[in-house]
Coordinates of C-alpha atoms and ligand atoms in Angstrom, one line a residue:
M1 CA 64.5 135.8 46.7
S2 CA 62.9 132.4 46.8
Q3 CA 64.1 129.4 44.8
Q4 CA 61.3 129.9 42.3
Q5 CA 62.8 133.3 41.4
F6 CA 65.9 131.7 39.9
E7 CA 66.4 130.1 36.6
V8 CA 68.9 127.3 36.0
T9 CA 71.1 127.1 32.9
V10 CA 72.8 123.8 31.9
G11 CA 75.3 123.0 29.1
L12 CA 77.0 119.7 28.6
E13 CA 80.4 118.6 27.3
V14 CA 80.3 115.0 26.4
H15 CA 83.4 112.9 25.8
V16 CA 82.7 110.0 23.5
Q17 CA 85.3 107.2 23.1
L18 CA 85.5 106.1 19.5
S19 CA 85.6 102.4 18.9
T20 CA 88.5 102.3 16.4
E21 CA 90.9 99.4 16.5
S22 CA 94.0 101.5 17.0
K23 CA 94.7 104.8 18.9
V24 CA 94.2 108.2 17.4
F25 CA 97.9 109.1 16.8
S26 CA 99.7 105.7 17.1
R27 CA 99.3 102.1 15.9
A28 CA 98.8 100.9 19.5
Q29 CA 95.7 98.9 20.0
S30 CA 92.9 101.0 21.3
R31 CA 90.8 98.3 22.9
I32 CA 91.9 95.3 24.9
S33 CA 89.2 93.1 23.5
H34 CA 85.5 93.2 23.2
E35 CA 85.1 90.6 25.9
S36 CA 87.4 91.6 28.7
S37 CA 86.6 94.6 30.8
V38 CA 89.0 97.5 31.7
A39 CA 89.2 96.0 35.2
E40 CA 90.7 92.8 33.9
E41 CA 93.2 94.3 31.6
K42 CA 96.9 94.2 32.1
A43 CA 98.5 97.6 32.7
N44 CA 100.6 99.3 30.0
V45 CA 100.3 96.5 27.4
N46 CA 98.7 98.8 24.7
T47 CA 101.4 101.4 24.5
T48 CA 104.0 102.6 22.0
P49 CA 106.6 105.3 22.5
V50 CA 104.1 107.7 21.0
C51 CA 101.6 107.0 23.7
A52 CA 104.3 107.3 26.3
G53 CA 105.4 110.6 24.9
H54 CA 109.0 109.7 24.2
P55 CA 111.1 112.5 22.7
G56 CA 111.4 112.3 19.0
T57 CA 108.3 110.3 18.4
L58 CA 105.7 111.7 16.0
P59 CA 101.9 111.4 16.0
V60 CA 100.2 110.1 12.8
L61 CA 96.4 110.7 12.5
N62 CA 94.1 107.7 12.4
K63 CA 91.8 108.0 9.3
K64 CA 89.1 105.9 10.8
A65 CA 88.8 108.2 13.8
V66 CA 88.4 111.2 11.5
E67 CA 85.6 109.3 9.7
Y68 CA 83.9 108.5 12.9
A69 CA 84.1 112.1 14.1
I70 CA 82.6 113.3 10.8
K71 CA 79.8 110.7 11.1
A72 CA 79.0 112.2 14.6
G73 CA 79.0 115.7 13.1
L74 CA 76.7 114.8 10.2
A75 CA 74.3 112.9 12.4
T76 CA 74.0 115.9 14.7
H77 CA 73.4 118.4 11.8
C78 CA 76.8 120.1 12.2
R79 CA 78.8 121.9 9.6
I80 CA 81.9 119.8 8.8
N81 CA 84.8 122.2 8.4
K82 CA 87.0 121.4 5.4
K83 CA 90.0 122.6 7.4
S84 CA 90.5 122.0 11.1
V85 CA 93.6 122.2 13.2
F86 CA 95.0 120.2 16.1
S87 CA 96.4 122.1 19.1
R88 CA 98.3 121.3 22.2
K89 CA 96.5 121.8 25.4
H90 CA 99.0 122.0 28.2
Y91 CA 98.6 120.7 31.7
F92 CA 100.8 118.6 33.9
Y93 CA 99.5 115.3 35.3
P94 CA 101.3 112.0 35.7
D95 CA 98.9 110.2 33.3
L96 CA 99.7 112.7 30.5
P97 CA 103.4 111.9 29.7
K98 CA 103.8 114.6 27.0
G99 CA 102.7 117.4 29.3
Y100 CA 100.0 118.3 26.8
Q101 CA 97.0 116.7 25.3
I102 CA 96.5 116.9 21.5
S103 CA 93.1 118.4 21.0
Q104 CA 91.4 120.9 18.7
Y105 CA 90.9 124.5 19.8
D106 CA 89.9 127.4 17.7
E107 CA 89.4 125.4 14.5
P108 CA 87.4 122.3 15.4
L109 CA 86.2 119.6 12.9
C110 CA 82.4 120.1 13.4
E111 CA 80.4 123.2 14.4
E112 CA 76.9 124.4 14.9
G113 CA 74.6 121.4 15.0
F114 CA 71.6 120.4 17.1
L115 CA 69.7 117.5 18.6
M116 CA 66.0 117.2 19.3
I117 CA 65.0 116.1 22.7
H118 CA 61.7 114.8 23.9
P119 CA 61.8 114.6 27.7
K120 CA 58.9 112.8 29.3
G121 CA 56.1 115.2 30.3
L122 CA 57.9 118.3 29.0
E123 CA 58.0 120.1 25.7
S124 CA 60.2 118.8 22.9
K125 CA 63.2 121.1 22.5
K126 CA 66.0 121.7 20.1
I127 CA 69.4 121.7 21.9
R128 CA 72.1 123.4 19.9
I129 CA 75.6 121.9 19.6
Q130 CA 78.4 124.4 19.5
R131 CA 81.2 122.1 18.3
I132 CA 82.5 118.6 18.1
H133 CA 86.3 118.4 18.2
M134 CA 88.7 115.4 18.1
E135 CA 91.2 114.7 20.9
E136 CA 93.2 112.0 22.6
D137 CA 92.3 110.5 26.0
A138 CA 94.8 110.6 28.9
G139 CA 96.0 107.6 30.8
K140 CA 94.8 106.5 34.2
N141 CA 96.3 107.1 37.7
I142 CA 95.5 104.4 40.2
H143 CA 96.0 105.7 43.8
M144 CA 97.2 103.1 46.3
S145 CA 98.0 103.8 50.0
G146 CA 101.2 105.8 49.9
F147 CA 101.9 105.6 46.2
S148 CA 100.3 105.8 42.8
L149 CA 100.4 103.8 39.6
V150 CA 100.1 105.0 36.0
N151 CA 98.4 102.9 33.3
L152 CA 98.9 104.3 29.8
N153 CA 96.6 101.8 28.0
R154 CA 94.0 104.6 27.6
A155 CA 96.5 107.3 26.7
G156 CA 95.9 108.2 23.1
V157 CA 92.5 106.5 22.7
P158 CA 90.4 108.6 20.3
L159 CA 87.7 110.8 21.7
I160 CA 85.3 113.3 20.4
E161 CA 84.1 116.1 22.7
V162 CA 80.6 117.2 21.9
V163 CA 79.9 120.7 23.4
S164 CA 76.3 121.9 23.6
H165 CA 75.1 125.4 24.0
P166 CA 73.7 126.2 27.4
D167 CA 70.2 125.5 26.1
M168 CA 68.9 123.3 28.9
S169 CA 67.2 124.5 32.1
R170 CA 66.0 121.3 33.7
P171 CA 67.7 118.1 34.9
E172 CA 65.3 116.1 32.7
E173 CA 66.3 118.0 29.7
A174 CA 70.0 117.3 30.3
S175 CA 69.4 113.6 30.7
A176 CA 67.1 113.5 27.6
Y177 CA 69.9 115.3 25.6
L178 CA 72.5 112.8 26.9
K179 CA 70.2 109.8 26.0
A180 CA 69.6 111.3 22.5
L181 CA 73.4 111.7 21.9
Y182 CA 74.0 108.3 23.3
A183 CA 71.5 106.8 20.9
V184 CA 73.1 108.7 17.9
V185 CA 76.7 107.4 18.6
T186 CA 75.6 103.8 19.3
Y187 CA 73.3 103.8 16.2
L188 CA 76.3 105.0 14.2
D189 CA 78.4 102.2 15.8
I190 CA 81.2 104.6 16.5
C191 CA 81.2 104.0 20.3
D192 CA 80.8 100.9 22.4
G193 CA 78.6 102.9 24.8
N194 CA 79.8 101.2 28.0
L195 CA 78.9 103.8 30.6
Q196 CA 80.6 102.0 33.5
E197 CA 83.9 102.0 31.7
G198 CA 83.7 105.6 30.8
N199 CA 83.1 105.2 27.1
F200 CA 80.6 108.0 27.3
R201 CA 81.0 110.6 30.1
C202 CA 80.0 114.1 30.5
D203 CA 81.0 117.3 32.2
V204 CA 78.0 119.4 33.3
N205 CA 78.1 123.2 33.4
V206 CA 75.5 124.6 35.8
S207 CA 74.8 128.2 36.6
V208 CA 71.8 130.0 38.2
R209 CA 70.6 133.6 37.8
P210 CA 67.6 135.6 39.0
K211 CA 64.8 135.3 36.5
G212 CA 64.8 138.1 33.9
Q213 CA 68.6 138.7 34.2
T214 CA 70.2 138.4 30.7
K215 CA 73.7 137.8 31.9
L216 CA 74.4 134.2 32.8
G217 CA 75.5 133.5 36.3
T218 CA 78.9 132.2 37.2
R219 CA 79.1 128.5 36.3
A220 CA 80.5 125.5 38.1
E221 CA 81.6 122.5 36.1
V222 CA 80.8 119.0 37.5
K223 CA 83.3 116.5 36.0
N224 CA 82.9 113.0 34.6
V225 CA 79.3 112.1 35.3
N226 CA 78.7 108.7 33.6
S227 CA 75.0 107.9 34.1
F228 CA 71.8 109.4 32.9
R229 CA 70.4 109.3 36.4
F230 CA 73.4 110.9 38.0
V231 CA 73.4 113.8 35.6
E232 CA 69.9 114.7 36.9
K233 CA 71.0 114.3 40.5
A234 CA 74.1 116.4 40.0
I235 CA 72.2 119.3 38.4
E236 CA 69.5 119.2 41.1
Y237 CA 72.1 119.3 43.8
E238 CA 74.3 121.9 42.2
A239 CA 71.5 124.3 41.3
A240 CA 70.1 124.2 44.8
R241 CA 73.6 124.7 46.2
Q242 CA 74.3 127.8 44.1
I243 CA 70.9 129.3 44.9
E244 CA 71.6 128.8 48.6
V245 CA 75.0 130.5 48.2
I246 CA 73.4 133.6 46.6
Q247 CA 70.5 133.7 49.0
S248 CA 72.9 133.7 51.9
G249 CA 74.7 136.7 50.4
G250 CA 77.6 134.8 49.0
E251 CA 79.0 134.6 45.5
V252 CA 79.2 131.5 43.3
I253 CA 82.8 130.9 42.2
Q254 CA 84.0 129.4 39.0
E255 CA 85.3 126.0 39.8
T256 CA 85.5 122.3 38.9
R257 CA 83.5 120.0 41.1
L258 CA 83.1 116.2 41.5
F259 CA 79.8 114.4 41.9
D260 CA 79.7 111.9 44.7
S261 CA 77.1 109.5 43.5
A262 CA 76.8 107.6 46.8
K263 CA 76.0 110.8 48.7
G264 CA 74.3 112.7 45.9
V265 CA 76.4 115.8 46.4
T266 CA 79.0 117.7 44.5
I267 CA 82.4 118.5 46.0
S268 CA 84.8 121.3 45.1
M269 CA 87.9 119.9 43.3
R270 CA 89.8 122.9 42.1
S271 CA 89.2 126.4 40.7
K272 CA 88.3 126.2 37.1
E273 CA 91.0 127.0 34.5
E274 CA 90.4 129.5 31.8
A275 CA 91.3 128.7 28.2
H276 CA 94.5 130.8 28.5
D277 CA 95.8 128.7 31.4
Y278 CA 96.3 125.8 28.9
R279 CA 98.6 127.8 26.6
Y280 CA 97.0 126.4 23.5
F281 CA 99.0 126.5 20.3
P282 CA 98.8 124.7 17.0
E283 CA 100.4 121.2 17.1
P284 CA 103.5 121.6 15.0
D285 CA 103.8 117.8 14.4
L286 CA 100.5 117.5 12.6
L287 CA 99.4 119.2 9.4
P288 CA 96.0 120.9 9.4
L289 CA 93.2 118.3 8.8
I290 CA 91.8 118.8 5.3
V291 CA 88.6 116.9 4.3
T292 CA 87.1 117.1 0.9
E293 CA 83.4 117.5 -0.1
N294 CA 83.7 114.0 -1.7
T295 CA 84.8 112.4 1.6
I296 CA 82.0 114.1 3.5
E297 CA 79.3 113.2 1.0
G298 CA 80.7 109.6 0.9
I299 CA 80.3 109.3 4.6
R300 CA 76.8 111.0 4.6
S301 CA 75.5 108.5 2.0
K302 CA 76.3 105.6 4.2
L303 CA 74.7 106.9 7.4
P304 CA 72.1 104.5 8.9
E305 CA 68.6 105.6 9.8
L306 CA 69.1 107.7 12.9
P307 CA 67.0 107.5 16.1
E308 CA 65.1 110.7 15.6
A309 CA 64.1 109.7 12.0
K310 CA 63.2 106.3 13.2
R311 CA 61.1 107.7 16.0
Q312 CA 59.2 109.9 13.6
R313 CA 58.6 106.9 11.2
Y314 CA 57.3 104.7 14.1
I315 CA 54.8 107.4 15.0
K316 CA 53.7 107.7 11.4
D317 CA 53.8 104.2 10.1
Y318 CA 52.9 102.2 13.2
Q319 CA 50.6 104.7 14.8
L320 CA 52.6 104.5 18.1
S321 CA 52.5 107.2 20.8
E322 CA 55.3 109.6 21.0
Y323 CA 56.3 108.0 24.2
D324 CA 56.3 104.4 23.0
A325 CA 58.2 105.4 19.8
G326 CA 60.8 107.1 22.0
V327 CA 61.3 104.1 24.2
L328 CA 61.6 101.7 21.3
T329 CA 64.1 103.8 19.4
A330 CA 66.2 104.7 22.5
T331 CA 68.7 101.9 21.6
R332 CA 69.5 100.3 18.3
E333 CA 69.0 96.9 19.8
L334 CA 65.4 97.5 21.0
A335 CA 64.5 99.1 17.6
F336 CA 66.0 96.2 15.8
F337 CA 64.0 93.8 18.0
F338 CA 60.8 95.6 17.3
E339 CA 61.2 95.6 13.6
E340 CA 62.4 92.0 13.5
T341 CA 59.4 90.8 15.6
L342 CA 57.0 92.6 13.1
E343 CA 58.9 90.9 10.2
L344 CA 58.3 87.5 11.8
M345 CA 54.6 88.0 12.5
G346 CA 53.5 86.5 9.2
S347 CA 51.9 88.3 6.3
E348 CA 48.4 88.2 7.6
K349 CA 49.2 90.0 10.9
K350 CA 52.3 92.0 9.9
G351 CA 50.4 95.0 8.5
D352 CA 47.7 95.1 11.2
P353 CA 47.8 98.1 13.6
K354 CA 46.7 95.8 16.4
T355 CA 50.0 93.9 15.9
Y356 CA 52.1 97.0 16.1
K357 CA 50.4 98.0 19.3
Q358 CA 50.8 94.5 20.9
V359 CA 54.5 94.2 19.9
S360 CA 55.1 97.8 21.2
N361 CA 53.2 97.1 24.5
Y362 CA 55.2 93.9 25.2
L363 CA 58.5 95.6 24.5
T364 CA 57.8 98.8 26.5
G365 CA 56.0 96.9 29.2
E366 CA 57.0 93.4 30.3
V367 CA 60.3 93.2 28.4
S368 CA 61.5 96.6 29.6
R369 CA 60.6 95.6 33.1
L370 CA 62.8 92.5 32.8
M371 CA 65.6 94.6 31.3
N372 CA 65.5 97.0 34.3
E373 CA 65.3 94.2 36.8
A374 CA 68.3 92.4 35.3
Q375 CA 70.1 95.6 34.4
K376 CA 70.6 94.1 31.0
E377 CA 70.1 95.2 27.4
I378 CA 67.7 93.1 25.4
N379 CA 70.5 91.4 23.3
Q380 CA 72.1 90.2 26.6
S381 CA 69.2 88.0 27.3
R382 CA 68.0 84.8 25.6
L383 CA 64.8 86.4 24.4
Q384 CA 64.6 86.5 20.6
P385 CA 62.2 88.3 18.2
Q386 CA 60.9 84.8 17.3
H387 CA 59.7 84.3 20.9
L388 CA 57.8 87.6 20.9
A389 CA 56.3 87.0 17.4
D390 CA 55.1 83.4 18.3
L391 CA 53.7 84.6 21.6
I392 CA 51.8 87.6 20.2
R393 CA 50.3 85.4 17.6
L394 CA 48.9 83.3 20.4
V395 CA 47.7 86.4 22.2
L396 CA 46.0 87.9 19.2
D397 CA 44.3 84.5 18.5
A398 CA 43.1 84.4 22.1
E399 CA 45.0 81.1 22.7
I400 CA 46.8 82.4 25.7
S401 CA 45.8 84.8 28.5
S402 CA 47.8 88.0 29.0
T403 CA 48.7 86.8 32.5
N404 CA 50.2 83.6 31.1
A405 CA 51.9 85.5 28.2
K406 CA 54.0 87.2 30.9
V407 CA 55.0 83.9 32.3
V408 CA 56.1 82.8 28.8
I409 CA 58.2 86.0 28.3
A410 CA 59.9 85.6 31.7
E411 CA 60.7 81.9 30.9
A412 CA 62.0 82.7 27.4
W413 CA 64.1 85.5 28.8
E414 CA 65.8 83.1 31.2
S415 CA 66.0 79.8 29.3
G416 CA 65.6 80.7 25.6
K417 CA 63.2 77.7 25.2
S418 CA 60.7 78.1 22.4
V419 CA 57.2 79.5 23.1
D420 CA 55.6 76.2 22.0
Q421 CA 57.8 74.2 24.5
I422 CA 57.1 76.6 27.3
V423 CA 53.3 76.7 26.7
K424 CA 53.2 72.9 26.5
S425 CA 55.4 72.1 29.5
K426 CA 53.6 74.6 31.7
G427 CA 50.1 73.9 30.4
L428 CA 49.5 77.6 29.6
K429 CA 47.3 77.3 26.6
Q430 CA 44.0 79.1 27.0
V431 CA 40.9 76.9 27.0
S432 CA 38.3 78.3 24.8
D433 CA 35.7 75.6 24.4
T434 CA 32.5 76.1 26.4
A435 CA 32.1 72.4 27.3
S436 CA 35.3 72.3 29.3
L437 CA 34.6 75.6 31.0
E438 CA 31.0 74.8 32.0
P439 CA 31.9 72.8 35.1
I440 CA 34.1 75.6 36.4
V441 CA 31.3 78.2 36.0
D442 CA 28.9 75.8 37.7
A443 CA 31.2 75.3 40.7
V444 CA 31.9 79.1 41.1
I445 CA 28.2 80.0 41.0
S446 CA 27.2 77.3 43.5
K447 CA 30.1 78.3 45.8
H448 CA 29.0 82.0 46.0
P449 CA 25.2 82.1 46.6
D450 CA 25.4 85.6 48.3
Q451 CA 27.2 87.2 45.4
V452 CA 24.8 85.6 43.0
A453 CA 21.9 87.1 44.9
Q454 CA 23.5 90.5 44.9
Y455 CA 24.3 90.3 41.2
Q456 CA 20.8 89.4 40.4
G457 CA 19.6 92.2 42.7
G458 CA 21.4 94.7 40.3
K459 CA 25.0 94.8 41.5
T460 CA 26.4 93.9 38.1
K461 CA 29.8 95.1 39.0
L462 CA 30.3 91.6 40.6
L463 CA 30.8 90.2 37.1
G464 CA 34.5 90.9 37.5
F465 CA 34.5 89.0 40.7
F466 CA 33.0 85.9 39.1
V467 CA 35.4 86.0 36.1
G468 CA 38.3 86.4 38.6
Q469 CA 37.1 83.3 40.5
C470 CA 36.7 81.3 37.3
M471 CA 40.2 82.3 36.1
K472 CA 41.6 81.2 39.5
A473 CA 39.7 77.9 39.4
S474 CA 41.0 77.3 35.8
K475 CA 44.6 78.1 36.9
G476 CA 44.6 81.1 34.5
Q477 CA 43.9 78.9 31.5
G478 CA 40.2 79.7 30.9
N479 CA 39.4 82.3 28.3
P480 CA 38.2 85.3 30.4
Q481 CA 36.1 86.7 27.5
L482 CA 34.2 83.4 27.4
F483 CA 33.8 83.2 31.1
Q484 CA 32.3 86.6 31.1
E485 CA 29.7 85.7 28.4
M486 CA 28.8 82.4 30.2
I487 CA 28.3 84.0 33.6
K488 CA 26.2 86.8 32.1
K489 CA 24.0 84.2 30.4
R490 CA 23.7 82.0 33.5
L491 CA 22.9 84.8 35.9
G492 CA 21.1 87.2 33.5
Ligands
LIG501 MN1 88.1 117.3 26.4

């Protein structure tokens, strides 16, 4: 069978770290501080006897963490179960001092939701969410040469685990789902969203089967992938590997694998446990979690506008393309920037579709390019909505060329200087009076007699050449529209 005769099935389990002040079952601080990174933190400073699993200690559930988990459930259209139960999931590992993780098993907090995804160039698709349960994170082992260290700062940090149905069949769908979920939890402000520090990480279940076969193939689970790009790479590699195993007469085994991002390959880690290996049983130290209708509705009433709704509204109200609306609403910061810029455009331009288009174009174009280049979010730069509003006003009034507009954005991104300051100090204002442009047109025409002859002989395509020469001679400051008219008139 060739590769085309197989289909790939992908399901994701995403661990989202909730940004509560304290841990999920103890009063230990959950986060070091918003400024310092995990790498800079001191080991074992945020621990209590509960985190360290001392005998006789008792867990107490963090109300804020429950509220955050319900928010996530409502925002992904899940049913919120009025009663859910915490269970012990047993396994032995040095970073898990109790010998079990408190999680939820057969009675999770949220069930049966979905997220819409809009992968670029593919059909939009509804990805069903099987469940969202609450659990605690484990600590961290640090392996040195010859010995290992254990840091329990992360032990007991609240997590939700969002489990999708195996509804995805392409790498791009998986990354689109991951981005959609990331947007939801960051819009809700329940997760810091720092991918490098593992605030948002996913396990990828991949299986392949011959097309037409109803039974799913044996799956392998790729652990802890923490980037949108890596999830695609891991699926591509894993699907190809499994197809090769089957094609060469072998059998895919159920196992847990690791993704090596440097080499772009997955490596076998251990054979995958079945649920019964964990010896789940209800946590006797915690009562079942009961939430009332009132609590749920109270939380629902305070939900912000979510990315999918915002995206729809941008398409409808601002006549943006599906793609542009998707880019602008991908993060809360970018959407806020877009809306704030429009707000600052002044009453006359604010309601004009041309304005929407310009603001959108600059944000999805030049600004996104700068963000990628610097590997920064928009709020980590010095660029402010006021810059973009001032600049687009100049563009719309033809007082600056689009080339020079890019220069202004790059400068504002770096220095934060006002548009007015930048335009003045760099002399970027567009010259739109014929009298000052006339000598430039004269010079260009007399410098290129051959092209003039060709143009007058019918090769009118050369108009662009003349305008280009004039722009160059005016150091980008001449109004290209005006140059075009003047040349036409002179040579016509
Ligand atoms: Mn988990």
